[in-house]
Amino acid sequence: MAIEIESSELRRITNDFSDAQKVGSGGYGDVYKAVYNGEAIAVKLLHATKGIDDKQFIKELRNHMKVQHPNIVRLVGYCNEETKKYIELPDGTSVFGRHIYKVLCFEYMVGRSLDKRLSGISLGDEWCTHYQIIKGTCEGLCYLHNGCESRILHLDLKPANVLLDKSMKPKIADFGLSRIYTASRSHTKVDSVSGTTKYMAPELIRGSMMSDKTDVYGLGVTIIEVIRGPGGFEIYHDSGDTNFVEDVCAYWRKRDSRTNLYQVETCTKIAVRCLNHDRRKRPTIKEIVENLNGIETQGLSKDLHALTVNSCLPIPDKISTAISGRGALDVVIVYAFDCTDSTPAWYTVDNGIFWLVQEKLTNLHDSCMGYIYVMSTPNTYTSDMKVVDSAETKQTGYTGFAWRRMTCSKNMASGLAEAHKMISNRGHHNGIILFFSDGLINNGDFFDGT
């Protein structure tokens, strides 16, 4: 929970907002790096202008305090305080007057802002990093639009307002700040605060009513720049929809042979739809996230196109509620973890795909103990926790569900990483690994079930 921090304390930890601790400056204020209660934080001192709306500031502050999502920058503290102090005038004289501190303090993001990465520090050549940023940004925006008590519009979504942590996870920042400054400003003034009109939807520039589709437009431009670089929007503008999609796919085909071109094509088409000048024809962020969630399953299905279904095998329509705790489901639940920090997460895989893989397993060995491993990215591995025991054979079908969770050891993670590289080098972004006994896999010790 964010706490109120006195202005005197903020001046202390920022050395009176010294230039030595300033790490950024934008249309809304200056940002200083500081340490508070042992945690590195970013202190955003909002510009003091007569145009600032105090009631709107309180409203947006409350919105920030309610928001909790992995892809939204976490608010640590705030200050909304008026003090009296000597203020130095341009002519060198000083007067005793009031000074208003409006400050927002956030978790410090060591990966810097996305625009800095795009223009200077490279995001790297691996498509999976770019896709992680695209999907995480979309999930953060979806939360703002659909996951809160009331819909929150960002109204200034662009790479400068997407921050990255040490693992390149994206987190949206500065949502709602434009409304603090716009109450007493014309739309021309809003442009100067936002910094550029490139990310602004046409209806926002015209002064029309704002909506969730306004954010979707800014998201579209951001996705294009993640996919094609900081000059991507200009390339799109010059080439048109169809040619641009083909250009992006060709660009990534040359850039990284391991790239999942299906993901590239899907993300590019989503971005193009977001840029429709008719906001009614733009997708909602919920539709976008659903589209992205379907990429992994569809991509896996393509990789397994050579497998055939044994019609005598039952395909259950319900999985034990003990697996997910959310009631009956018609999908197979799979467990995912990141090999860097072992943070758990839940994903779903289409039922039919699971049974295709399961049949492949029993065709290879009538009776064995093992697990099926489904790769998603080089850093994140998704595994079903289905134990294959001797009682479940291809003759009798799978009548029981012996599910259990298992811990990922360092050896296992490094072995899977190595195995994934080998599978990716063969042209399969998604692969399947079957391993036996205790489930451990070490470098170079794996069975390629693709």
CSV table of C-alpha atoms in Angstrom, one decimal:
chain,number,residue,atom,x,y,z
A,1,MET,CA,0.0,0.0,0.0
A,2,ALA,CA,1.4,3.4,-1.0
A,3,ILE,CA,2.1,5.7,1.9
A,4,GLU,CA,2.2,9.5,2.3
A,5,ILE,CA,5.8,10.8,2.4
A,6,GLU,CA,6.5,14.3,3.8
A,7,SER,CA,8.2,16.8,1.4
A,8,SER,CA,11.0,17.2,3.9
A,9,GLU,CA,11.8,13.5,3.7
A,10,LEU,CA,11.7,13.6,-0.1
A,11,ARG,CA,14.1,16.5,-0.2
A,12,ARG,CA,16.4,14.6,2.1
A,13,ILE,CA,16.5,11.4,0.0
A,14,THR,CA,16.9,13.3,-3.2
A,15,ASN,CA,19.4,15.7,-1.8
A,16,ASP,CA,16.9,18.5,-2.3
A,17,PHE,CA,16.1,17.2,-5.8
A,18,SER,CA,19.6,17.6,-7.0
A,19,ASP,CA,20.6,17.2,-10.7
A,20,ALA,CA,23.1,14.5,-9.6
A,21,GLN,CA,20.1,12.3,-8.7
A,22,LYS,CA,17.9,13.2,-11.7
A,23,VAL,CA,17.4,10.2,-14.0
A,24,GLY,CA,14.8,11.6,-16.3
A,25,SER,CA,12.6,14.5,-17.4
A,26,GLY,CA,9.4,14.6,-19.3
A,27,GLY,CA,6.2,16.5,-20.0
A,28,TYR,CA,4.8,15.9,-16.6
A,29,GLY,CA,7.8,16.3,-14.3
A,30,ASP,CA,11.3,15.4,-13.4
A,31,VAL,CA,12.3,11.9,-12.0
A,32,TYR,CA,14.9,11.4,-9.3
A,33,LYS,CA,16.4,8.1,-8.1
A,34,ALA,CA,16.4,7.7,-4.3
A,35,VAL,CA,16.4,5.1,-1.6
A,36,TYR,CA,13.5,5.0,0.8
A,37,ASN,CA,13.2,2.3,3.6
A,38,GLY,CA,16.0,0.4,1.9
A,39,GLU,CA,14.2,0.2,-1.5
A,40,ALA,CA,15.3,2.0,-4.7
A,41,ILE,CA,12.5,4.3,-5.8
A,42,ALA,CA,11.8,6.7,-8.6
A,43,VAL,CA,10.6,10.1,-7.3
A,44,LYS,CA,8.5,12.0,-9.9
A,45,LEU,CA,8.2,15.6,-9.0
A,46,LEU,CA,5.3,17.0,-11.0
A,47,HIS,CA,5.8,20.3,-12.7
A,48,ALA,CA,4.2,23.1,-10.7
A,49,THR,CA,1.9,25.0,-13.1
A,50,LYS,CA,-1.3,26.9,-12.6
A,51,GLY,CA,-3.0,24.5,-15.0
A,52,ILE,CA,-2.7,21.5,-12.7
A,53,ASP,CA,-6.0,20.3,-11.4
A,54,ASP,CA,-5.9,19.5,-7.7
A,55,LYS,CA,-9.1,17.5,-7.6
A,56,GLN,CA,-8.0,15.5,-10.7
A,57,PHE,CA,-4.6,14.8,-9.0
A,58,ILE,CA,-6.4,13.3,-6.0
A,59,LYS,CA,-8.6,11.2,-8.2
A,60,GLU,CA,-5.7,9.9,-10.2
A,61,LEU,CA,-3.7,9.2,-7.1
A,62,ARG,CA,-6.5,7.1,-5.8
A,63,ASN,CA,-6.6,5.2,-9.1
A,64,HIS,CA,-2.8,4.5,-8.7
A,65,MET,CA,-3.3,3.2,-5.2
A,66,LYS,CA,-6.0,0.7,-6.3
A,67,VAL,CA,-4.0,-0.7,-9.2
A,68,GLN,CA,-2.0,-3.9,-8.6
A,69,HIS,CA,-0.8,-5.8,-11.6
A,70,PRO,CA,2.6,-7.3,-12.7
A,71,ASN,CA,2.6,-5.1,-15.8
A,72,ILE,CA,1.8,-1.8,-14.0
A,73,VAL,CA,4.5,0.1,-12.2
A,74,ARG,CA,3.9,-0.1,-8.4
A,75,LEU,CA,3.2,3.1,-6.5
A,76,VAL,CA,5.3,3.3,-3.3
A,77,GLY,CA,4.4,6.7,-1.9
A,78,TYR,CA,3.1,10.2,-2.7
A,79,CYS,CA,3.2,13.8,-1.4
A,80,ASN,CA,0.5,16.5,-1.9
A,81,GLU,CA,1.8,19.2,0.4
A,82,GLU,CA,1.9,23.0,0.5
A,83,THR,CA,4.9,24.7,2.3
A,84,LYS,CA,6.1,28.2,2.7
A,85,LYS,CA,9.7,29.0,1.6
A,86,TYR,CA,11.9,31.6,0.0
A,87,ILE,CA,11.6,31.4,-3.7
A,88,GLU,CA,14.3,32.8,-5.9
A,89,LEU,CA,13.0,35.0,-8.8
A,90,PRO,CA,14.6,35.2,-12.3
A,91,ASP,CA,16.1,38.6,-11.4
A,92,GLY,CA,18.0,37.1,-8.5
A,93,THR,CA,15.8,38.4,-5.7
A,94,SER,CA,13.9,36.1,-3.3
A,95,VAL,CA,10.4,36.3,-1.9
A,96,PHE,CA,8.7,34.4,0.8
A,97,GLY,CA,5.9,32.4,-0.8
A,98,ARG,CA,4.1,29.1,-0.9
A,99,HIS,CA,5.4,26.1,-2.7
A,100,ILE,CA,3.3,23.1,-3.7
A,101,TYR,CA,4.7,19.6,-3.8
A,102,LYS,CA,2.9,17.1,-5.9
A,103,VAL,CA,5.0,14.0,-6.0
A,104,LEU,CA,4.5,10.3,-7.0
A,105,CYS,CA,7.0,7.7,-5.9
A,106,PHE,CA,7.2,4.4,-7.8
A,107,GLU,CA,9.3,1.3,-7.7
A,108,TYR,CA,12.6,1.9,-9.6
A,109,MET,CA,12.9,0.1,-12.9
A,110,VAL,CA,16.5,-0.7,-13.7
A,111,GLY,CA,15.8,-1.6,-17.3
A,112,ARG,CA,14.9,2.0,-18.1
A,113,SER,CA,12.1,3.1,-20.4
A,114,LEU,CA,11.2,1.3,-23.6
A,115,ASP,CA,12.0,4.3,-25.8
A,116,LYS,CA,15.5,4.5,-24.4
A,117,ARG,CA,16.0,0.8,-25.3
A,118,LEU,CA,14.6,1.3,-28.8
A,119,SER,CA,16.7,4.3,-29.6
A,120,GLY,CA,19.9,3.4,-27.8
A,121,ILE,CA,20.3,0.3,-25.8
A,122,SER,CA,19.2,-2.7,-27.9
A,123,LEU,CA,16.5,-5.0,-26.9
A,124,GLY,CA,18.6,-7.8,-28.4
A,125,ASP,CA,18.0,-10.0,-31.5
A,126,GLU,CA,15.8,-12.6,-29.9
A,127,TRP,CA,12.2,-12.3,-30.9
A,128,CYS,CA,11.0,-13.8,-27.5
A,129,THR,CA,12.2,-10.6,-25.7
A,130,HIS,CA,10.2,-8.4,-28.1
A,131,TYR,CA,7.2,-10.6,-27.8
A,132,GLN,CA,7.4,-10.6,-24.0
A,133,ILE,CA,7.3,-6.8,-24.0
A,134,ILE,CA,4.4,-6.7,-26.5
A,135,LYS,CA,2.3,-9.2,-24.5
A,136,GLY,CA,3.1,-7.7,-21.1
A,137,THR,CA,2.2,-4.2,-22.2
A,138,CYS,CA,-1.1,-5.5,-23.6
A,139,GLU,CA,-1.9,-7.4,-20.4
A,140,GLY,CA,-1.2,-4.3,-18.4
A,141,LEU,CA,-3.5,-2.1,-20.5
A,142,CYS,CA,-6.2,-4.8,-20.4
A,143,TYR,CA,-6.0,-4.6,-16.6
A,144,LEU,CA,-6.5,-0.8,-16.7
A,145,HIS,CA,-9.5,-1.1,-19.0
A,146,ASN,CA,-11.1,-4.2,-17.6
A,147,GLY,CA,-9.6,-5.3,-14.3
A,148,CYS,CA,-10.3,-2.3,-12.0
A,149,GLU,CA,-13.5,-1.2,-10.3
A,150,SER,CA,-13.9,1.4,-13.0
A,151,ARG,CA,-12.2,1.7,-16.4
A,152,ILE,CA,-8.9,3.6,-16.3
A,153,LEU,CA,-7.8,5.3,-19.5
A,154,HIS,CA,-4.1,5.9,-20.0
A,155,LEU,CA,-4.4,8.6,-22.7
A,156,ASP,CA,-0.6,8.8,-23.2
A,157,LEU,CA,0.5,5.3,-24.0
A,158,LYS,CA,3.9,5.3,-25.8
A,159,PRO,CA,7.3,3.6,-25.3
A,160,ALA,CA,8.5,6.4,-23.0
A,161,ASN,CA,5.7,5.3,-20.6
A,162,VAL,CA,6.6,1.6,-20.7
A,163,LEU,CA,9.3,0.8,-18.2
A,164,LEU,CA,11.4,-2.4,-18.0
A,165,ASP,CA,12.7,-4.3,-15.0
A,166,LYS,CA,15.9,-6.3,-14.8
A,167,SER,CA,14.3,-9.3,-16.7
A,168,MET,CA,12.9,-7.0,-19.4
A,169,LYS,CA,9.3,-7.4,-18.1
A,170,PRO,CA,7.3,-4.3,-19.2
A,171,LYS,CA,5.4,-2.2,-16.8
A,172,ILE,CA,3.1,0.7,-17.8
A,173,ALA,CA,3.7,4.0,-16.1
A,174,ASP,CA,2.2,7.5,-16.0
A,175,PHE,CA,-1.4,6.5,-16.7
A,176,GLY,CA,-3.9,9.3,-16.1
A,177,LEU,CA,-1.3,12.0,-15.6
A,178,SER,CA,-2.4,13.8,-18.8
A,179,ARG,CA,-5.8,14.5,-17.2
A,180,ILE,CA,-4.2,16.3,-14.3
A,181,TYR,CA,-2.9,18.9,-16.6
A,182,THR,CA,-5.6,19.2,-19.2
A,183,ALA,CA,-8.4,20.8,-17.1
A,184,SER,CA,-7.2,24.3,-17.9
A,185,ARG,CA,-5.4,23.7,-21.2
A,186,SER,CA,-6.4,23.6,-24.8
A,187,HIS,CA,-5.7,20.6,-26.9
A,188,THR,CA,-2.7,22.4,-28.4
A,189,LYS,CA,-1.2,22.6,-24.9
A,190,VAL,CA,-1.9,18.9,-24.4
A,191,ASP,CA,0.4,18.2,-27.3
A,192,SER,CA,3.3,19.9,-25.7
A,193,VAL,CA,2.8,18.0,-22.5
A,194,SER,CA,2.6,14.6,-24.2
A,195,GLY,CA,5.6,15.4,-26.3
A,196,THR,CA,4.5,14.1,-29.7
A,197,THR,CA,1.3,13.5,-31.6
A,198,LYS,CA,2.5,10.3,-33.3
A,199,TYR,CA,1.1,8.2,-30.5
A,200,MET,CA,-2.2,10.2,-30.2
A,201,ALA,CA,-5.3,8.8,-31.9
A,202,PRO,CA,-6.8,11.0,-34.6
A,203,GLU,CA,-9.9,11.7,-32.6
A,204,LEU,CA,-7.9,12.9,-29.6
A,205,ILE,CA,-6.1,15.4,-31.8
A,206,ARG,CA,-9.4,16.6,-33.2
A,207,GLY,CA,-10.7,17.1,-29.7
A,208,SER,CA,-13.3,14.4,-29.9
A,209,MET,CA,-14.5,12.3,-26.9
A,210,MET,CA,-11.8,10.0,-25.4
A,211,SER,CA,-12.4,6.3,-25.1
A,212,ASP,CA,-10.6,3.0,-24.5
A,213,LYS,CA,-9.9,2.9,-28.3
A,214,THR,CA,-7.8,6.0,-27.8
A,215,ASP,CA,-5.3,3.9,-25.8
A,216,VAL,CA,-5.5,1.1,-28.4
A,217,TYR,CA,-4.2,3.5,-31.1
A,218,GLY,CA,-1.1,4.4,-28.9
A,219,LEU,CA,-0.6,0.7,-28.2
A,220,GLY,CA,-0.6,0.0,-32.0
A,221,VAL,CA,2.2,2.5,-32.6
A,222,THR,CA,4.1,1.1,-29.6
A,223,ILE,CA,3.9,-2.5,-30.9
A,224,ILE,CA,5.1,-1.4,-34.3
A,225,GLU,CA,8.1,0.3,-32.8
A,226,VAL,CA,8.9,-2.8,-30.7
A,227,ILE,CA,8.6,-5.0,-33.8
A,228,ARG,CA,10.3,-2.8,-36.4
A,229,GLY,CA,12.4,-0.2,-34.4
A,230,PRO,CA,11.9,3.5,-33.7
A,231,GLY,CA,11.4,4.2,-37.3
A,232,GLY,CA,8.7,1.5,-37.7
A,233,PHE,CA,5.7,3.8,-37.8
A,234,GLU,CA,7.2,5.8,-40.7
A,235,ILE,CA,7.9,2.6,-42.6
A,236,TYR,CA,4.3,1.5,-42.0
A,237,HIS,CA,3.0,4.9,-43.1
A,238,ASP,CA,4.9,4.7,-46.4
A,239,SER,CA,4.2,1.0,-47.2
A,240,GLY,CA,0.6,0.3,-46.3
A,241,ASP,CA,-1.0,-2.5,-44.4
A,242,THR,CA,-0.3,-5.6,-46.5
A,243,ASN,CA,3.2,-4.6,-47.6
A,244,PHE,CA,4.2,-3.7,-44.0
A,245,VAL,CA,3.2,-7.1,-42.6
A,246,GLU,CA,5.3,-8.8,-45.3
A,247,ASP,CA,8.2,-6.4,-44.7
A,248,VAL,CA,8.2,-7.1,-40.9
A,249,CYS,CA,8.1,-10.9,-41.4
A,250,ALA,CA,11.0,-10.7,-43.9
A,251,TYR,CA,12.9,-8.4,-41.5
A,252,TRP,CA,12.6,-11.0,-38.6
A,253,ARG,CA,13.3,-13.9,-40.9
A,254,LYS,CA,16.7,-12.4,-41.6
A,255,ARG,CA,17.3,-11.1,-38.1
A,256,ASP,CA,16.9,-14.3,-36.2
A,257,SER,CA,16.4,-17.7,-37.8
A,258,ARG,CA,14.7,-19.0,-34.6
A,259,THR,CA,12.0,-16.4,-34.7
A,260,ASN,CA,8.4,-17.6,-34.4
A,261,LEU,CA,7.1,-15.9,-37.6
A,262,TYR,CA,3.5,-16.9,-36.7
A,263,GLN,CA,3.8,-14.7,-33.6
A,264,VAL,CA,5.5,-11.9,-35.7
A,265,GLU,CA,2.7,-11.9,-38.3
A,266,THR,CA,0.0,-12.0,-35.7
A,267,CYS,CA,1.4,-9.1,-33.6
A,268,THR,CA,2.0,-7.0,-36.7
A,269,LYS,CA,-1.6,-7.6,-37.9
A,270,ILE,CA,-2.9,-6.6,-34.5
A,271,ALA,CA,-0.9,-3.4,-34.5
A,272,VAL,CA,-2.2,-2.5,-38.0
A,273,ARG,CA,-5.8,-3.0,-36.8
A,274,CYS,CA,-5.1,-0.7,-33.8
A,275,LEU,CA,-4.1,2.1,-36.2
A,276,ASN,CA,-7.4,2.3,-38.0
A,277,HIS,CA,-8.6,5.9,-38.2
A,278,ASP,CA,-12.1,4.8,-37.4
A,279,ARG,CA,-11.9,3.9,-33.8
A,280,ARG,CA,-15.0,1.7,-34.1
A,281,LYS,CA,-12.9,-0.7,-36.3
A,282,ARG,CA,-10.1,-1.0,-33.8
A,283,PRO,CA,-10.0,-4.1,-31.6
A,284,THR,CA,-10.6,-3.8,-27.8
A,285,ILE,CA,-7.6,-4.6,-25.6
A,286,LYS,CA,-9.5,-7.7,-24.4
A,287,GLU,CA,-9.8,-9.0,-27.9
A,288,ILE,CA,-6.1,-8.3,-28.4
A,289,VAL,CA,-5.0,-10.2,-25.3
A,290,GLU,CA,-7.3,-13.2,-26.2
A,291,ASN,CA,-5.7,-13.2,-29.7
A,292,LEU,CA,-2.2,-13.2,-28.2
A,293,ASN,CA,-3.1,-16.0,-25.7
A,294,GLY,CA,-4.1,-18.1,-28.6
A,295,ILE,CA,-0.8,-17.8,-30.4
A,296,GLU,CA,1.1,-20.4,-28.2
A,297,THR,CA,-1.6,-23.1,-28.6
A,298,GLN,CA,-2.0,-22.5,-32.3
A,299,GLY,CA,1.8,-22.4,-32.9
A,300,LEU,CA,2.1,-25.7,-31.0
A,301,SER,CA,-0.7,-27.2,-33.0
A,302,LYS,CA,1.3,-26.4,-36.2
A,303,ASP,CA,4.4,-28.0,-34.8
A,304,LEU,CA,2.4,-31.2,-34.1
A,305,HIS,CA,0.5,-31.3,-37.4
A,306,ALA,CA,2.1,-34.7,-38.3
A,307,LEU,CA,0.5,-36.4,-35.3
A,308,THR,CA,-2.8,-38.2,-35.6
A,309,VAL,CA,-5.5,-38.8,-33.0
A,310,ASN,CA,-6.4,-42.3,-32.1
A,311,SER,CA,-10.2,-42.1,-32.1
A,312,CYS,CA,-10.5,-44.8,-29.4
A,313,LEU,CA,-8.7,-42.5,-26.8
A,314,PRO,CA,-11.1,-40.7,-24.6
A,315,ILE,CA,-10.9,-36.9,-24.5
A,316,PRO,CA,-12.2,-35.8,-21.1
A,317,ASP,CA,-14.3,-32.7,-20.8
A,318,LYS,CA,-13.6,-32.1,-17.1
A,319,ILE,CA,-10.4,-31.9,-15.1
A,320,SER,CA,-10.3,-32.3,-11.4
A,321,THR,CA,-11.1,-29.1,-9.5
A,322,ALA,CA,-8.1,-29.8,-7.3
A,323,ILE,CA,-5.9,-28.8,-10.2
A,324,SER,CA,-7.0,-25.2,-10.6
A,325,GLY,CA,-9.3,-24.6,-7.8
A,326,ARG,CA,-11.6,-22.8,-10.2
A,327,GLY,CA,-14.2,-25.5,-10.9
A,328,ALA,CA,-14.7,-27.8,-13.9
A,329,LEU,CA,-12.8,-26.9,-17.0
A,330,ASP,CA,-12.7,-28.2,-20.5
A,331,VAL,CA,-9.0,-27.6,-21.0
A,332,VAL,CA,-5.8,-29.2,-19.6
A,333,ILE,CA,-4.1,-27.2,-16.9
A,334,VAL,CA,-0.4,-26.8,-17.3
A,335,TYR,CA,2.2,-25.4,-14.8
A,336,ALA,CA,4.7,-22.8,-15.9
A,337,PHE,CA,7.8,-21.5,-14.1
A,338,ASP,CA,10.6,-19.2,-15.0
A,339,CYS,CA,14.0,-20.8,-14.6
A,340,THR,CA,15.5,-17.5,-13.3
A,341,ASP,CA,13.3,-16.9,-10.3
A,342,SER,CA,11.0,-20.0,-10.2
A,343,THR,CA,7.9,-17.7,-10.0
A,344,PRO,CA,4.8,-19.9,-10.6
A,345,ALA,CA,2.1,-19.0,-13.1
A,346,TRP,CA,-0.8,-20.9,-14.7
A,347,TYR,CA,-1.5,-21.3,-18.4
A,348,THR,CA,-3.9,-23.5,-20.4
A,349,VAL,CA,-3.3,-25.7,-23.4
A,350,ASP,CA,-6.0,-26.9,-25.7
A,351,ASN,CA,-7.3,-30.3,-24.7
A,352,GLY,CA,-6.8,-31.9,-28.1
A,353,ILE,CA,-3.2,-30.9,-28.3
A,354,PHE,CA,-2.5,-32.5,-24.9
A,355,TRP,CA,-3.9,-35.8,-26.0
A,356,LEU,CA,-2.1,-35.7,-29.3
A,357,VAL,CA,1.2,-35.5,-27.3
A,358,GLN,CA,0.0,-38.1,-24.8
A,359,GLU,CA,-0.7,-40.6,-27.6
A,360,LYS,CA,2.7,-40.0,-29.1
A,361,LEU,CA,4.2,-40.9,-25.8
A,362,THR,CA,2.4,-44.3,-25.5
A,363,ASN,CA,3.3,-45.1,-29.1
A,364,LEU,CA,6.9,-44.8,-28.2
A,365,HIS,CA,6.7,-46.7,-24.9
A,366,ASP,CA,3.8,-48.9,-23.8
A,367,SER,CA,4.6,-48.4,-20.2
A,368,CYS,CA,6.8,-45.7,-18.7
A,369,MET,CA,7.0,-43.1,-16.0
A,370,GLY,CA,7.7,-39.6,-17.2
A,371,TYR,CA,6.4,-36.1,-18.0
A,372,ILE,CA,5.8,-34.2,-21.2
A,373,TYR,CA,7.4,-30.9,-21.4
A,374,VAL,CA,6.1,-28.2,-23.7
A,375,MET,CA,8.5,-25.3,-24.5
A,376,SER,CA,7.1,-21.8,-24.8
A,377,THR,CA,10.1,-19.5,-24.8
A,378,PRO,CA,13.8,-19.9,-24.1
A,379,ASN,CA,13.3,-18.6,-20.6
A,380,THR,CA,9.9,-19.9,-19.6
A,381,TYR,CA,9.0,-23.6,-19.7
A,382,THR,CA,5.5,-24.9,-19.6
A,383,SER,CA,5.0,-28.5,-18.3
A,384,ASP,CA,1.9,-30.6,-17.8
A,385,MET,CA,2.2,-32.4,-14.5
A,386,LYS,CA,0.6,-35.7,-15.8
A,387,VAL,CA,2.4,-38.7,-14.5
A,388,VAL,CA,2.2,-41.6,-17.1
A,389,ASP,CA,2.0,-44.8,-15.2
A,390,SER,CA,1.9,-48.5,-16.3
A,391,ALA,CA,-1.9,-48.8,-15.8
A,392,GLU,CA,-2.5,-46.2,-18.5
A,393,THR,CA,-1.8,-47.7,-21.9
A,394,LYS,CA,-2.9,-47.0,-25.4
A,395,GLN,CA,-5.1,-50.1,-25.4
A,396,THR,CA,-7.2,-49.1,-22.3
A,397,GLY,CA,-7.1,-45.4,-22.7
A,398,TYR,CA,-6.4,-42.8,-19.9
A,399,THR,CA,-8.9,-43.4,-17.2
A,400,GLY,CA,-7.2,-41.6,-14.3
A,401,PHE,CA,-5.5,-38.4,-13.6
A,402,ALA,CA,-2.4,-38.7,-11.4
A,403,TRP,CA,-1.5,-35.0,-11.2
A,404,ARG,CA,1.2,-33.6,-9.0
A,405,ARG,CA,3.5,-30.5,-8.9
A,406,MET,CA,7.2,-30.7,-9.0
A,407,THR,CA,10.1,-28.3,-8.2
A,408,CYS,CA,12.4,-27.1,-10.9
A,409,SER,CA,16.1,-27.6,-10.0
A,410,LYS,CA,19.0,-25.6,-11.4
A,411,ASN,CA,20.2,-28.7,-13.3
A,412,MET,CA,16.8,-29.2,-14.8
A,413,ALA,CA,16.4,-25.5,-15.8
A,414,SER,CA,19.8,-25.4,-17.5
A,415,GLY,CA,19.2,-28.8,-19.2
A,416,LEU,CA,15.9,-27.5,-20.6
A,417,ALA,CA,17.5,-24.3,-21.7
A,418,GLU,CA,20.1,-26.3,-23.6
A,419,ALA,CA,17.5,-28.6,-25.1
A,420,HIS,CA,15.4,-25.7,-26.2
A,421,LYS,CA,18.3,-24.2,-28.0
A,422,MET,CA,18.9,-27.4,-29.9
A,423,ILE,CA,15.2,-27.8,-30.8
A,424,SER,CA,15.1,-24.1,-31.9
A,425,ASN,CA,18.1,-24.6,-34.1
A,426,ARG,CA,16.2,-27.2,-35.9
A,427,GLY,CA,13.6,-24.7,-36.8
A,428,HIS,CA,11.0,-25.5,-34.1
A,429,HIS,CA,10.3,-22.6,-31.8
A,430,ASN,CA,8.0,-24.9,-29.8
A,431,GLY,CA,9.2,-28.3,-29.0
A,432,ILE,CA,8.3,-31.3,-26.9
A,433,ILE,CA,10.6,-33.1,-24.5
A,434,LEU,CA,9.9,-36.4,-22.9
A,435,PHE,CA,12.1,-37.4,-19.9
A,436,PHE,CA,12.0,-40.4,-17.6
A,437,SER,CA,12.5,-41.6,-14.0
A,438,ASP,CA,12.7,-38.7,-11.5
A,439,GLY,CA,12.0,-36.1,-14.2
A,440,LEU,CA,15.4,-34.6,-14.0
A,441,ILE,CA,17.1,-33.5,-17.2
A,442,ASN,CA,20.7,-32.3,-17.6
A,443,ASN,CA,22.6,-30.6,-20.4
A,444,GLY,CA,22.5,-32.7,-23.6
A,445,ASP,CA,20.5,-35.5,-21.9
A,446,PHE,CA,17.1,-35.4,-23.5
A,447,PHE,CA,14.7,-37.1,-25.9
A,448,ASP,CA,13.3,-35.0,-28.7
A,449,GLY,CA,9.7,-36.0,-29.1
A,450,THR,CA,8.9,-33.7,-32.0
